[in-house]
Amino acid sequence: MADIVSPLPGIFYRKPGPGKPVFVEAGDTVEVGQTIGIVEIMKQFSEIRSSAAGVLAAFLVDDGGTVNPGDVIVTVTEN
């Protein structure tokens, strides 16, 4: 199991914008470097990318939820 953590504080979003589809769903296969969400702080958006390849097991932060540096956003079951 690999944890993908937030590198900065802010608001976590699962999709790139209103009305857009989510980047990934729980159960999807992800690759290293694949965008899984974004964190917004003061109108600046930073992509959160997977650091592991495998299946996205679970989101631990709700869409629109607050994150702090080091908070686990998702867990990935590695291949």
mmCIF file of C-alpha atoms in Angstrom, residues 38-63:
data_model
loop_
_atom_site.group_PDB
_atom_site.id
_atom_site.type_symbol
_atom_site.label_atom_id
_atom_site.label_comp_id
_atom_site.label_asym_id
_atom_site.label_seq_id
_atom_site.Cartn_x
_atom_site.Cartn_y
_atom_site.Cartn_z
ATOM 1 C CA ILE A 38 -5.556 19.274 -7.291
ATOM 2 C CA VAL A 39 -4.953 21.375 -4.193
ATOM 3 C CA GLU A 40 -5.979 25.030 -4.264
ATOM 4 C CA ILE A 41 -4.441 27.637 -2.005
ATOM 5 C CA MET A 42 -5.094 31.336 -2.537
ATOM 6 C CA LYS A 43 -6.399 30.744 -6.100
ATOM 7 C CA GLN A 44 -3.262 28.805 -7.077
ATOM 8 C CA PHE A 45 -3.835 25.217 -8.167
ATOM 9 C CA SER A 46 -1.233 22.455 -7.798
ATOM 10 C CA GLU A 47 -1.706 19.030 -9.335
ATOM 11 C CA ILE A 48 -1.377 16.053 -7.022
ATOM 12 C CA ARG A 49 0.243 13.174 -8.880
ATOM 13 C CA SER A 50 0.488 9.525 -7.961
ATOM 14 C CA SER A 51 3.891 8.423 -6.733
ATOM 15 C CA ALA A 52 2.975 4.735 -7.148
ATOM 16 C CA ALA A 53 1.513 2.497 -9.841
ATOM 17 C CA GLY A 54 -1.418 0.288 -8.927
ATOM 18 C CA VAL A 55 -5.102 0.474 -8.051
ATOM 19 C CA LEU A 56 -6.478 3.511 -6.238
ATOM 20 C CA ALA A 57 -7.852 1.894 -3.091
ATOM 21 C CA ALA A 58 -9.559 4.837 -1.376
ATOM 22 C CA PHE A 59 -9.811 8.594 -1.070
ATOM 23 C CA LEU A 60 -9.195 9.689 2.515
ATOM 24 C CA VAL A 61 -10.128 13.330 1.853
ATOM 25 C CA ASP A 62 -13.521 14.433 0.542
ATOM 26 C CA ASP A 63 -13.820 16.511 -2.609
#
